[in-house]
């Protein structure tokens, strides 16, 4: 009876300790937020100049793009990225989106450069 009523997402004590330590490193948190903010702006600025995509202004650590090219789908870009060792999210299964949307996380500058090259190549 207890197992049926307990929280299915229990947290292991080591995970709790790791989380407490992680969130106490305020210098790392500040550095990460600064990096994400800078890279998010750089990616947004680069992609909004491209006629291939409509990029939605981001407020989180990821960007959402609509593919404007008729011949290109989210599956096409997903496959291209995977072949180059990168991961993007095909949003075709998201409610209210279709095979013209992709999403990807903001990463380190070198990784973002690789992703931009992948997305912008023909």
mmCIF file of C-alpha atoms in Angstrom:
data_model
loop_
_atom_site.group_PDB
_atom_site.id
_atom_site.type_symbol
_atom_site.label_atom_id
_atom_site.label_comp_id
_atom_site.label_asym_id
_atom_site.label_seq_id
_atom_site.Cartn_x
_atom_site.Cartn_y
_atom_site.Cartn_z
ATOM 1 C CA UNK A 1 0.000 0.000 0.000
ATOM 2 C CA UNK A 2 2.865 2.372 0.805
ATOM 3 C CA UNK A 3 4.539 1.700 -2.569
ATOM 4 C CA UNK A 4 1.297 2.562 -4.362
ATOM 5 C CA UNK A 5 1.108 5.940 -2.631
ATOM 6 C CA UNK A 6 4.751 7.003 -2.522
ATOM 7 C CA UNK A 7 6.194 9.500 -4.954
ATOM 8 C CA UNK A 8 7.403 7.625 -8.050
ATOM 9 C CA UNK A 9 10.232 10.148 -8.521
ATOM 10 C CA UNK A 10 12.157 9.702 -5.293
ATOM 11 C CA UNK A 11 15.552 11.356 -5.092
ATOM 12 C CA UNK A 12 18.571 9.369 -4.004
ATOM 13 C CA UNK A 13 20.538 10.942 -1.115
ATOM 14 C CA UNK A 14 23.650 11.246 -3.301
ATOM 15 C CA UNK A 15 21.648 13.193 -5.891
ATOM 16 C CA UNK A 16 20.384 15.521 -3.158
ATOM 17 C CA UNK A 17 23.948 16.141 -1.948
ATOM 18 C CA UNK A 18 25.201 16.711 -5.504
ATOM 19 C CA UNK A 19 22.358 19.162 -6.165
ATOM 20 C CA UNK A 20 23.093 21.101 -2.982
ATOM 21 C CA UNK A 21 26.773 21.334 -3.883
ATOM 22 C CA UNK A 22 26.040 22.275 -7.474
ATOM 23 C CA UNK A 23 23.743 25.133 -6.515
ATOM 24 C CA UNK A 24 26.214 26.466 -3.957
ATOM 25 C CA UNK A 25 28.798 27.173 -6.697
ATOM 26 C CA UNK A 26 27.535 30.682 -7.439
ATOM 27 C CA UNK A 27 30.568 31.605 -9.562
ATOM 28 C CA UNK A 28 29.892 28.695 -11.924
ATOM 29 C CA UNK A 29 26.191 29.555 -12.084
ATOM 30 C CA UNK A 30 26.961 33.193 -12.923
ATOM 31 C CA UNK A 31 29.522 32.174 -15.570
ATOM 32 C CA UNK A 32 27.057 29.717 -17.134
ATOM 33 C CA UNK A 33 24.231 32.262 -17.237
ATOM 34 C CA UNK A 34 26.535 34.822 -18.864
ATOM 35 C CA UNK A 35 27.699 32.299 -21.469
ATOM 36 C CA UNK A 36 24.134 31.198 -22.278
ATOM 37 C CA UNK A 37 22.925 34.788 -22.575
ATOM 38 C CA UNK A 38 25.799 35.788 -24.867
ATOM 39 C CA UNK A 39 25.556 32.689 -27.066
ATOM 40 C CA UNK A 40 21.759 32.819 -27.209
ATOM 41 C CA UNK A 41 21.945 36.386 -28.552
ATOM 42 C CA UNK A 42 24.667 35.473 -31.035
ATOM 43 C CA UNK A 43 22.726 32.480 -32.362
ATOM 44 C CA UNK A 44 19.499 34.472 -32.596
ATOM 45 C CA UNK A 45 21.217 37.314 -34.464
ATOM 46 C CA UNK A 46 22.882 34.894 -36.894
ATOM 47 C CA UNK A 47 19.727 32.921 -37.635
ATOM 48 C CA UNK A 48 17.305 35.814 -37.986
ATOM 49 C CA UNK A 49 19.375 37.068 -40.940
ATOM 50 C CA UNK A 50 18.838 33.775 -42.749
ATOM 51 C CA UNK A 51 15.883 33.571 -45.137
ATOM 52 C CA UNK A 52 15.758 29.791 -44.621
ATOM 53 C CA UNK A 53 14.360 30.099 -41.077
ATOM 54 C CA UNK A 54 12.044 32.075 -38.884
ATOM 55 C CA UNK A 55 13.674 32.146 -35.473
ATOM 56 C CA UNK A 56 11.603 32.918 -32.404
ATOM 57 C CA UNK A 57 13.197 35.251 -29.895
ATOM 58 C CA UNK A 58 14.496 33.034 -27.093
ATOM 59 C CA UNK A 59 14.189 33.544 -23.347
ATOM 60 C CA UNK A 60 15.445 30.125 -22.246
ATOM 61 C CA UNK A 61 18.550 28.081 -23.059
ATOM 62 C CA UNK A 62 17.189 26.862 -26.401
ATOM 63 C CA UNK A 63 16.009 28.293 -29.717
ATOM 64 C CA UNK A 64 12.951 27.356 -31.755
ATOM 65 C CA UNK A 65 13.129 27.657 -35.534
ATOM 66 C CA UNK A 66 10.525 27.347 -38.240
ATOM 67 C CA UNK A 67 11.896 26.042 -41.528
ATOM 68 C CA UNK A 68 10.694 28.266 -44.363
ATOM 69 C CA UNK A 69 12.118 26.250 -47.269
ATOM 70 C CA UNK A 70 9.439 24.058 -48.813
ATOM 71 C CA UNK A 71 11.848 21.238 -49.706
ATOM 72 C CA UNK A 72 13.393 21.012 -46.228
ATOM 73 C CA UNK A 73 11.849 19.284 -43.184
ATOM 74 C CA UNK A 74 12.732 18.897 -39.533
ATOM 75 C CA UNK A 75 13.628 15.247 -40.215
ATOM 76 C CA UNK A 76 16.087 16.351 -42.918
ATOM 77 C CA UNK A 77 17.870 18.706 -40.537
ATOM 78 C CA UNK A 78 17.783 16.157 -37.724
ATOM 79 C CA UNK A 79 19.494 13.582 -39.969
ATOM 80 C CA UNK A 80 22.069 16.109 -41.169
ATOM 81 C CA UNK A 81 22.931 17.078 -37.601
ATOM 82 C CA UNK A 82 23.159 13.451 -36.412
ATOM 83 C CA UNK A 83 25.551 12.578 -39.259
ATOM 84 C CA UNK A 84 27.789 15.418 -38.054
ATOM 85 C CA UNK A 85 27.667 14.274 -34.426
ATOM 86 C CA UNK A 86 25.182 16.893 -33.213
ATOM 87 C CA UNK A 87 21.697 16.666 -31.819
ATOM 88 C CA UNK A 88 18.718 18.884 -32.549
ATOM 89 C CA UNK A 89 15.104 18.262 -31.645
ATOM 90 C CA UNK A 90 12.631 17.450 -34.392
ATOM 91 C CA UNK A 91 9.471 19.175 -33.138
ATOM 92 C CA UNK A 92 7.053 17.391 -35.466
ATOM 93 C CA UNK A 93 5.545 15.489 -32.526
ATOM 94 C CA UNK A 94 5.006 18.596 -30.376
ATOM 95 C CA UNK A 95 1.402 19.782 -29.982
ATOM 96 C CA UNK A 96 0.622 22.592 -32.461
ATOM 97 C CA UNK A 97 3.924 22.182 -34.346
ATOM 98 C CA UNK A 98 4.726 20.149 -37.441
ATOM 99 C CA UNK A 99 7.651 18.956 -39.557
ATOM 100 C CA UNK A 100 8.782 22.526 -40.154
ATOM 101 C CA UNK A 101 10.032 23.151 -36.601
ATOM 102 C CA UNK A 102 13.269 22.318 -34.830
ATOM 103 C CA UNK A 103 14.654 23.190 -31.431
ATOM 104 C CA UNK A 104 18.180 23.111 -30.065
ATOM 105 C CA UNK A 105 20.011 24.068 -26.901
ATOM 106 C CA UNK A 106 22.539 26.830 -26.489
ATOM 107 C CA UNK A 107 25.980 25.285 -26.034
ATOM 108 C CA UNK A 108 29.607 26.396 -25.964
ATOM 109 C CA UNK A 109 30.723 28.768 -28.760
ATOM 110 C CA UNK A 110 32.628 26.086 -30.706
ATOM 111 C CA UNK A 111 29.633 23.735 -30.630
ATOM 112 C CA UNK A 112 27.275 26.534 -31.624
ATOM 113 C CA UNK A 113 29.546 27.405 -34.566
ATOM 114 C CA UNK A 114 29.399 23.783 -35.761
ATOM 115 C CA UNK A 115 25.621 23.750 -35.440
ATOM 116 C CA UNK A 116 25.251 27.031 -37.325
ATOM 117 C CA UNK A 117 27.414 25.660 -40.125
ATOM 118 C CA UNK A 118 25.258 22.536 -40.245
ATOM 119 C CA UNK A 119 21.972 24.446 -40.329
ATOM 120 C CA UNK A 120 23.111 27.015 -42.860
ATOM 121 C CA UNK A 121 24.744 24.614 -45.314
ATOM 122 C CA UNK A 122 22.928 23.430 -48.415
#
